[in-house]
Amino acid sequence: MIALIATLGMLCPALTATETPEIQLTPLLQPGDNLRPEGMSPANSKAFCDGEWHGDAAWTIGWADGPLYYAVYQDPDETGCVNTYPFDVEWAFWWAQNNTVDDLYIIVQTVVYAADLSVPSCPKPGVVMCRGVSIQYTLPGSWTGVLEIPVGGCCVTGPYFIGLELWEWDGTLGSVITDDGITPPARLCASYANYDGTWLDLIDDIGFPGNLKLWSVGQTETGCDTCFFPVEYGADLWFSENDGVPINPNVFVLNPIPADFFGPGSDPFDNLIALEGSPIPTWPADALGGADAVIERRQSADLPTDGSSVIIDNEIVALSLVSTTPITVSYMGGMEFIDWDVQVCLSSAPQPTGTMLLRRECCLGGTFDAFLKILPKFVFTRIPDGFTMSLDFNDFGMPIQWFGTTDGTWSTAIHPPYDLDFSPGLVAVDNDCNSGTYEVAIQSSSKFLRCENISGGFSTCRFPDPCPTTCCIPPSVGDLDQSGGALGFNYDGADLSLMINGLFIDPANGWNGICLDEADVDFTSPRPVVDPMTVDGADLSLLINALFIHPAPSSYLRKCDGTPNAER
């Protein structure tokens, strides 16, 4: 049971999307004592439940050095928990092995991901919900056992993924999995790793013989606040609108390019330059879609209640703009004219730090003001022969530029077409216009905001309101086709058919175009409902009851806000 396929690396030029990392299976040692941070231990409670759905470990997998990203699907309901949600995720457990005779030092951080149910039958790790602190563990030589890793509390309302980020170690680390021939069978769409910027199924994509021994535990019925969350630090993709209205920076109006810059006899240049966004060059190619700027939020932000706000640091890490039309440079006082194309990126010098004001307006998001300090680089290409000239603001002693947006919109639940274009992992970008070289590695997308405009002035950066009113149409829920009608007659057999189709016949596509607020008739999810997995057999039973067992006027479904109808 040995497969040697390729060399492991999170970002390795030799590793392509079709290759997989080295897999080496060794017999499992007997489990040793658990390792936990000093002075910390999981609580002991009858309400403590876990998501450990896999069987006994049978093999280990040896890894090469490098950062690793793991994530495993969790649904405490599967382990017999009752009245599970909201569920407070408190601890993660990882069965690991030190394959060396020496002590092994590793740094581990827990991450809770929302379950991405774009394909309901095959969940994948989605947006980051919570992130624990980084903790160093010392694994004794030839040790196999369970690492107990604190999550710190993360309130979830449904299935989720428990994740690990392993940042460094100084030896060979083993990860314990289950044997595919014993108990249980290998489960697809459950264990994932990230090697090249994409979440890969350990079983289906890489060929592991079993699922990862990684699980979590927490408290049920805690009344934890599902809206209490930190806005995680991370990189955000910004997009210029390119709607025919060019960006016109006036930097050279205030600070003219000096005479002779464009060659002997060139006059000072002090005109506006019309610019538009151009996709940032990346490795792998096109990894950021059409994004023309990447803004990194340098700190997490705690926004515990609606109306709370916080100021954090930000920094631009990539920029790609081009001129909409060539600029015309005059020579010798207007005796000659030459056209130049313009490209704008970032200075090769470090970028200054800006600020961002975040305001939480509802559970899903709010608004922000972003103020960016930018040291740009302008690259001018002469039209006749392709000769280039670069003007790096740092090298020429030119002033820092201010860019920004006010009253922009942010959200933790972004859906097409406003979702971002790359997964957690490493994406290398060319940020200083040195073609073919990639100076900056972006570790992850936070899926936190997508801006539609970046300009030389202050502009609006918005996508649809993250705090919308419910899509439910009064007088009650249950009207899936939203045909309307009087109370008790606004839901009918057509709505029942739509619910059955989404639950059983076509779960992958059956919910498309359906207002899920109408379908979640038992109100197990906050509004607006974004996860079709929220709709289940309990909702179907309530709709059947309202239609056939206790129809109007003996009972009615609830109002759109969840309160009982007066006639009930």
XYZ file of C-alpha atoms in Angstrom:
568
model
C 0.000 0.000 0.000
C 2.566 2.549 -1.122
C 2.015 5.140 -3.818
C 4.798 7.527 -4.816
C 3.332 10.084 -7.182
C 4.877 13.542 -6.745
C 6.627 15.751 -4.230
C 4.415 17.607 -1.799
C 4.433 21.393 -1.775
C 1.821 24.055 -1.166
C 3.354 26.224 -3.863
C 5.807 24.291 -5.994
C 6.383 25.060 -9.705
C 6.652 21.346 -10.415
C 3.220 20.626 -8.951
C 0.381 20.978 -11.453
C -3.355 20.670 -11.009
C -3.232 17.104 -12.308
C -0.451 15.933 -9.967
C -0.859 14.835 -6.374
C 1.496 14.822 -3.395
C 3.627 11.973 -2.169
C 1.728 9.372 -0.179
C 3.547 6.891 2.043
C 1.587 4.536 4.257
C 3.100 2.999 7.390
C 1.579 0.777 10.094
C 0.017 2.747 12.916
C 1.631 2.739 16.340
C -0.470 2.374 19.451
C -2.054 5.679 20.542
C -0.239 7.543 23.285
C -1.479 10.154 25.674
C -3.314 13.134 24.291
C -1.407 16.397 23.947
C -3.163 19.610 24.962
C -2.072 23.167 25.732
C -0.949 23.516 29.340
C -3.773 24.399 31.697
C -6.483 23.806 29.108
C -8.886 20.903 28.771
C -12.205 20.288 27.030
C -15.215 20.767 29.275
C -17.194 17.821 30.604
C -20.881 18.272 29.849
C -23.819 16.095 28.965
C -24.485 18.533 26.128
C -21.016 17.938 24.683
C -21.282 16.491 21.181
C -18.821 15.766 18.427
C -18.620 15.271 14.683
C -16.400 12.173 14.688
C -18.171 10.039 12.136
C -15.181 7.895 11.070
C -13.900 4.648 12.546
C -10.624 3.514 14.118
C -7.395 4.744 12.573
C -5.321 2.178 10.720
C -2.592 3.952 8.741
C -0.516 7.106 8.738
C 0.636 9.293 5.886
C 4.117 10.840 5.994
C 4.499 14.426 4.782
C 7.347 16.553 3.500
C 8.007 19.987 4.995
C 5.716 22.879 4.123
C 2.460 24.529 5.198
C -0.610 22.304 5.061
C -4.338 23.029 4.993
C -6.831 20.360 6.072
C -10.610 20.495 6.460
C -13.105 17.790 7.453
C -16.914 17.930 7.223
C -18.747 18.026 10.556
C -22.397 17.528 11.410
C -22.987 16.701 15.088
C -26.505 15.547 14.183
C -24.866 12.491 12.618
C -23.375 11.455 15.962
C -26.665 11.434 17.843
C -26.764 14.993 19.138
C -30.269 16.332 19.630
C -31.438 19.938 19.484
C -27.987 20.544 18.095
C -28.079 24.001 16.582
C -26.977 26.615 17.297
C -23.804 24.681 18.132
C -20.736 26.208 19.789
C -17.581 24.600 18.348
C -14.979 24.604 21.134
C -12.237 22.035 20.472
C -10.624 20.207 17.565
C -8.940 16.811 17.822
C -6.328 15.498 15.412
C -4.780 12.066 15.561
C -1.166 12.508 14.470
C 2.170 10.719 14.536
C 5.800 11.776 14.901
C 7.633 9.397 12.569
C 11.073 10.394 13.878
C 12.939 9.439 17.051
C 13.442 13.096 17.976
C 11.003 15.596 19.421
C 8.993 17.376 16.728
C 7.849 20.995 17.064
C 4.805 22.079 15.085
C 2.617 25.199 14.987
C -1.105 24.530 14.524
C -4.088 26.849 14.100
C -7.739 25.789 13.984
C -10.157 27.203 11.426
C -13.928 26.746 11.193
C -15.236 26.987 7.633
C -18.840 27.324 6.590
C -19.992 24.402 4.467
C -20.153 25.502 0.829
C -23.327 23.824 -0.418
C -23.239 25.089 -3.991
C -23.540 21.382 -4.781
C -25.766 20.191 -1.898
C -24.774 16.552 -2.351
C -21.050 17.361 -2.060
C -20.182 20.037 0.515
C -16.810 21.764 0.376
C -15.012 24.158 2.731
C -16.437 27.641 2.250
C -15.832 30.994 3.913
C -13.829 31.273 7.127
C -16.195 31.656 10.073
C -13.733 31.579 12.980
C -10.016 31.176 13.514
C -8.294 29.991 16.687
C -4.942 31.105 18.038
C -1.680 29.587 16.779
C -0.291 27.045 19.251
C 3.055 25.236 19.281
C 3.085 21.562 20.229
C 6.018 19.311 21.028
C 5.470 15.760 19.799
C 7.777 13.231 21.507
C 9.837 10.941 19.329
C 8.012 7.911 17.887
C 4.748 9.249 19.311
C 1.232 8.636 18.070
C -1.744 10.233 19.751
C -4.365 12.937 19.683
C -3.671 16.656 19.623
C -6.347 18.591 21.501
C -6.530 22.032 19.909
C -8.762 24.860 21.207
C -11.103 26.558 18.761
C -12.147 29.242 21.206
C -15.869 29.017 20.496
C -17.512 29.375 17.109
C -21.295 29.509 16.853
C -22.684 27.603 13.856
C -26.251 26.976 12.725
C -25.646 23.912 10.582
C -22.987 21.554 9.206
C -19.503 23.040 8.977
C -15.874 22.088 8.338
C -13.238 21.912 11.041
C -9.887 22.883 9.593
C -6.224 22.894 10.531
C -3.477 25.141 9.256
C -0.034 23.686 9.965
C 2.552 26.392 9.500
C 5.882 24.809 10.313
C 7.633 21.843 11.795
C 11.144 20.484 11.872
C 10.737 16.855 10.917
C 8.444 14.337 9.239
C 4.846 14.498 10.409
C 2.311 11.711 10.089
C -1.421 12.239 9.699
C -3.641 9.372 10.768
C -6.424 8.197 8.478
C -8.820 5.281 8.352
C -8.337 2.128 6.317
C -10.679 1.958 3.346
C -11.177 -1.779 3.625
C -12.306 -1.982 7.224
C -14.735 0.437 8.918
C -16.114 2.593 7.599
C -15.909 2.808 3.800
C -14.082 5.850 2.507
C -16.463 8.819 2.498
C -16.329 11.300 -0.358
C -16.917 15.049 0.024
C -15.751 14.908 3.638
C -11.946 15.181 3.955
C -10.089 17.891 2.032
C -6.568 19.249 1.692
C -5.260 22.287 -0.142
C -2.022 22.026 -2.094
C -2.282 24.383 -5.058
C -4.973 26.903 -4.195
C -7.853 24.439 -4.574
C -9.604 22.246 -2.038
C -9.032 18.638 -3.143
C -10.999 15.632 -1.914
C -8.501 13.348 -0.166
C -10.304 10.240 -1.402
C -11.511 11.168 -4.873
C -8.866 13.640 -6.087
C -5.715 12.379 -4.357
C -6.408 8.709 -3.709
C -6.071 8.453 0.061
C -7.166 5.057 1.398
C -9.368 6.633 4.058
C -10.613 9.812 5.683
C -8.563 12.130 7.864
C -8.797 11.604 11.633
C -9.737 15.176 12.440
C -12.905 16.091 14.319
C -14.397 18.677 16.649
C -16.574 18.892 19.737
C -18.728 21.580 21.259
C -21.817 22.504 23.221
C -25.423 22.162 22.121
C -28.294 24.324 23.319
C -25.910 27.035 24.494
C -27.854 29.917 23.017
C -24.595 31.104 21.468
C -24.895 34.176 19.282
C -24.712 33.093 15.649
C -24.017 36.690 14.712
C -21.000 37.087 16.988
C -18.068 36.665 14.678
C -14.721 38.265 13.929
C -14.165 39.621 10.446
C -11.040 37.635 9.623
C -7.959 39.279 8.197
C -7.292 38.400 4.587
C -6.953 39.526 1.002
C -9.895 41.039 -0.880
C -10.254 41.336 -4.636
C -11.228 44.728 -6.047
C -12.609 45.180 -9.536
C -12.860 48.328 -11.635
C -16.254 48.763 -13.206
C -14.872 49.411 -16.719
C -18.265 50.815 -17.606
C -17.003 53.342 -20.121
C -16.220 55.961 -17.479
C -12.408 56.024 -17.176
C -10.450 56.567 -13.994
C -8.713 59.936 -14.320
C -5.902 60.354 -11.782
C -4.705 63.921 -11.623
C -1.371 63.051 -10.054
C 0.656 64.562 -12.892
C -1.486 67.697 -12.958
C -0.183 68.421 -9.467
C 3.248 66.834 -9.933
C 4.272 67.087 -13.620
C 6.645 64.550 -15.120
C 9.828 66.571 -15.684
C 11.207 67.602 -19.046
C 13.397 65.087 -20.881
C 11.858 62.102 -19.007
C 10.429 60.714 -22.255
C 13.694 61.366 -24.068
C 15.780 64.401 -24.988
C 13.562 67.369 -25.773
C 10.375 65.987 -24.216
C 8.237 68.626 -22.540
C 6.891 68.368 -18.967
C 3.758 66.189 -18.853
C 0.890 67.449 -16.692
C -2.235 65.958 -18.290
C -4.885 63.617 -16.920
C -4.520 59.921 -17.799
C -7.673 57.894 -18.456
C -7.197 54.428 -16.919
C -9.197 51.228 -16.575
C -8.670 47.938 -14.785
C -6.658 45.086 -16.282
C -6.483 41.566 -14.756
C -3.524 41.122 -12.420
C -0.855 38.731 -13.809
C -0.759 35.634 -11.578
C 0.737 32.196 -11.160
C -1.187 29.974 -11.726
C -2.500 31.970 -14.670
C -5.830 33.804 -14.285
C -6.102 32.746 -10.635
C -7.793 36.017 -9.618
C -10.221 36.275 -12.501
C -10.696 39.884 -13.555
C -9.483 41.486 -10.317
C -7.275 44.531 -10.885
C -6.401 45.294 -7.253
C -5.819 43.211 -4.133
C -6.290 44.879 -0.762
C -5.113 43.068 2.341
C -6.771 43.667 5.691
C -3.925 43.244 8.161
C -5.984 42.519 11.278
C -9.138 40.721 12.278
C -11.995 42.922 13.450
C -14.394 42.092 16.270
C -17.892 43.380 15.548
C -20.004 41.840 18.333
C -23.267 43.729 17.811
C -25.240 45.571 15.178
C -24.073 49.182 15.178
C -20.535 48.351 16.315
C -17.566 49.623 14.311
C -13.805 49.248 14.296
C -10.789 50.687 12.474
C -8.150 48.283 11.137
C -5.013 48.594 9.007
C -4.998 47.738 5.329
C -2.429 47.647 2.553
C -2.599 47.360 -1.196
C -0.576 44.355 -2.374
C -1.346 44.357 -6.105
C -2.630 46.851 -8.686
C -3.079 46.575 -12.450
C -4.451 49.493 -14.496
C -3.904 50.441 -18.149
C -4.629 53.552 -20.193
C -7.881 53.517 -22.154
C -6.165 55.471 -24.942
C -2.501 56.375 -25.440
C -1.200 59.591 -23.927
C 0.432 62.112 -26.234
C 3.778 63.586 -25.192
C 5.010 66.761 -26.855
C 8.632 67.445 -27.706
C 10.560 70.708 -28.212
C 7.669 72.931 -27.234
C 5.105 71.188 -29.407
C 7.151 70.671 -32.565
C 6.767 66.868 -32.341
C 4.285 64.484 -30.712
C 4.674 60.798 -29.756
C 2.004 58.481 -28.287
C 2.695 56.209 -25.305
C 0.622 53.438 -23.709
C 0.459 53.480 -19.907
C 0.443 50.676 -17.351
C 0.102 51.276 -13.608
C 1.200 48.875 -10.875
C 2.955 49.210 -7.519
C 6.364 50.529 -6.615
C 9.075 47.981 -5.913
C 9.396 49.654 -2.488
C 7.194 48.552 0.449
C 3.706 50.024 0.412
C 2.553 52.329 3.222
C -0.244 51.266 5.551
C -3.751 52.647 5.181
C -6.884 52.248 7.261
C -10.360 50.801 6.952
C -13.432 51.639 9.021
C -15.847 48.705 9.264
C -19.438 49.109 10.436
C -21.682 46.146 11.221
C -25.308 46.817 10.333
C -26.720 43.295 10.539
C -25.682 39.711 11.105
C -24.355 39.305 7.561
C -22.438 42.529 7.107
C -22.545 46.278 6.777
C -20.621 49.161 5.244
C -17.029 50.341 5.192
C -14.767 53.252 4.321
C -11.342 52.321 2.950
C -8.411 54.739 2.758
C -5.402 53.439 0.854
C -1.930 54.914 0.672
C -0.255 53.871 -2.559
C 3.233 54.213 -3.980
C 2.588 53.452 -7.664
C 4.806 52.722 -10.617
C 3.905 53.994 -14.087
C 5.293 52.114 -17.085
C 5.155 53.996 -20.406
C 5.484 52.103 -23.704
C 6.321 54.108 -26.826
C 3.843 53.221 -29.578
C 6.162 53.182 -32.590
C 8.825 50.781 -31.286
C 7.769 49.366 -27.881
C 10.514 51.165 -25.950
C 9.573 51.450 -22.251
C 10.229 53.967 -19.499
C 9.353 53.388 -15.835
C 8.494 56.001 -13.251
C 8.627 54.481 -9.762
C 7.259 57.065 -7.343
C 9.610 55.898 -4.596
C 12.715 56.227 -6.770
C 11.719 59.668 -8.065
C 10.734 61.022 -4.643
C 7.131 61.619 -5.716
C 4.369 61.834 -3.093
C 2.266 58.951 -1.792
C -1.124 58.776 -3.500
C -4.450 58.379 -1.731
C -7.114 56.074 -3.093
C -10.264 54.986 -1.398
C -13.941 54.331 -1.227
C -16.671 55.484 1.121
C -19.897 53.756 2.092
C -18.810 50.513 0.466
C -20.627 47.287 1.272
C -19.172 44.202 2.939
C -20.740 40.844 3.638
C -19.789 37.459 5.027
C -22.269 35.694 2.732
C -21.447 36.490 -0.884
C -23.118 34.655 -3.724
C -22.707 34.692 -7.514
C -22.002 36.878 -9.359
C -20.350 38.653 -6.431
C -18.402 35.715 -5.033
C -14.634 35.751 -5.266
C -12.522 33.924 -7.751
C -9.931 31.954 -5.797
C -9.811 29.475 -2.976
C -7.611 29.374 0.120
C -4.040 28.563 -0.828
C -1.140 30.466 -2.347
C -1.482 32.625 -5.453
C 1.612 34.473 -6.697
C 1.097 37.882 -8.312
C 3.254 40.278 -10.321
C 2.699 43.552 -8.498
C 5.443 45.776 -9.972
C 5.096 45.300 -13.745
C 8.175 43.088 -14.047
C 6.748 40.707 -16.611
C 7.193 37.039 -15.783
C 8.234 37.584 -12.163
C 5.896 37.091 -9.219
C 6.873 39.046 -6.147
C 3.927 38.574 -3.766
C 2.226 35.406 -2.532
C -1.393 35.883 -1.454
C -2.258 33.272 1.108
C -6.021 33.292 1.010
C -9.184 35.004 -0.016
C -11.377 35.931 2.887
C -14.522 35.984 0.735
C -15.321 39.116 2.656
C -15.948 41.787 0.095
C -15.762 42.364 -3.598
C -15.453 45.950 -4.696
C -16.705 47.083 -8.047
C -14.723 50.295 -8.355
C -11.360 51.710 -7.420
C -10.537 55.241 -8.486
C -8.280 58.175 -7.918
C -10.972 59.878 -5.889
C -13.473 58.515 -3.431
C -15.999 56.243 -5.034
C -18.701 53.798 -4.138
C -17.821 50.131 -3.844
C -21.029 48.172 -3.474
C -22.728 44.897 -4.154
C -26.311 44.024 -3.127
C -27.323 45.008 0.385
C -25.982 42.442 2.891
C -28.818 43.346 5.272
C -31.852 42.787 3.072
C -35.387 42.328 4.240
C -36.727 38.834 3.841
C -37.754 37.691 0.370
C -40.864 36.139 1.936
C -44.157 37.619 0.714
C -46.861 38.200 3.373
C -49.119 36.925 4.775
C -47.074 33.784 5.583
C -44.214 31.500 4.677
C -44.778 28.443 2.476
C -45.475 30.324 -0.766
C -42.469 28.906 -2.650
C -43.688 29.992 -6.082
C -44.703 33.374 -4.598
C -48.023 33.364 -6.406
C -49.570 35.267 -3.487
C -53.094 34.999 -2.133
C -55.081 35.262 1.055
C -53.775 33.618 4.217
C -54.215 29.858 4.017
C -54.554 29.989 0.234
C -51.166 31.513 -0.597
C -49.537 28.065 -0.263
C -50.866 25.137 -2.264
C -49.960 21.948 -4.090
C -47.618 23.783 -6.454
C -45.533 24.932 -3.495
C -45.510 21.403 -2.091
C -44.263 20.088 -5.451
C -41.427 22.621 -5.467
C -40.353 21.583 -1.972
C -40.421 17.876 -2.849
C -38.408 18.581 -5.996
C -35.737 20.481 -4.069
C -35.524 17.905 -1.286
C -35.644 14.632 -3.206
C -35.820 14.881 -6.998
C -33.248 17.530 -7.930
C -31.436 18.701 -4.773
C -28.530 20.082 -6.818
C -30.640 22.523 -8.844
C -34.165 22.343 -7.479
C -33.734 25.322 -5.174
C -32.555 27.652 -7.918
C -34.794 30.717 -8.015
C -36.692 29.690 -4.874
C -36.994 32.095 -1.943
C -35.564 29.896 0.821
C -37.226 32.128 3.421
C -40.535 30.711 2.156
C -39.286 27.100 2.316
C -37.792 27.217 5.834
C -41.240 27.172 7.412
C -39.987 26.046 10.847
C -37.555 28.991 11.076
C -34.429 26.998 11.935
C -32.237 29.582 10.169
C -31.872 33.356 10.563
C -33.233 35.478 7.719
C -32.301 35.702 4.949
C -31.887 31.940 4.503
C -28.869 31.250 2.287
C -28.308 27.517 2.788
C -30.750 25.128 1.030
C -29.718 22.407 3.488
C -31.726 24.352 6.068
C -34.880 23.102 4.361
C -35.561 19.535 5.470
C -38.207 16.956 6.303
C -39.512 19.008 9.220
C -40.432 21.834 6.848
C -42.066 19.359 4.487
C -44.121 17.916 7.352
C -45.329 21.362 8.410
C -46.370 22.246 4.871
C -48.221 18.926 4.456
C -49.919 19.493 7.808
C -51.042 22.987 6.774
C -52.355 21.730 3.432
C -54.040 18.425 4.298
C -54.093 17.491 7.998
C -55.001 20.768 9.699
C -55.765 23.097 6.792
C -57.086 26.636 7.060
C -58.880 27.904 9.004
C -57.873 25.457 11.766
C -54.192 26.428 11.487
C -51.882 28.626 9.462
C -48.179 28.811 8.758
C -46.218 31.571 10.475
C -45.800 35.135 9.316
C -42.663 36.103 7.395
C -41.052 37.362 10.617
C -41.639 34.038 12.385
C -44.448 35.161 14.661
C -47.747 33.239 14.684
C -50.528 34.469 12.440
C -53.341 36.090 14.423
C -55.919 33.750 12.946
C -54.101 30.693 14.182
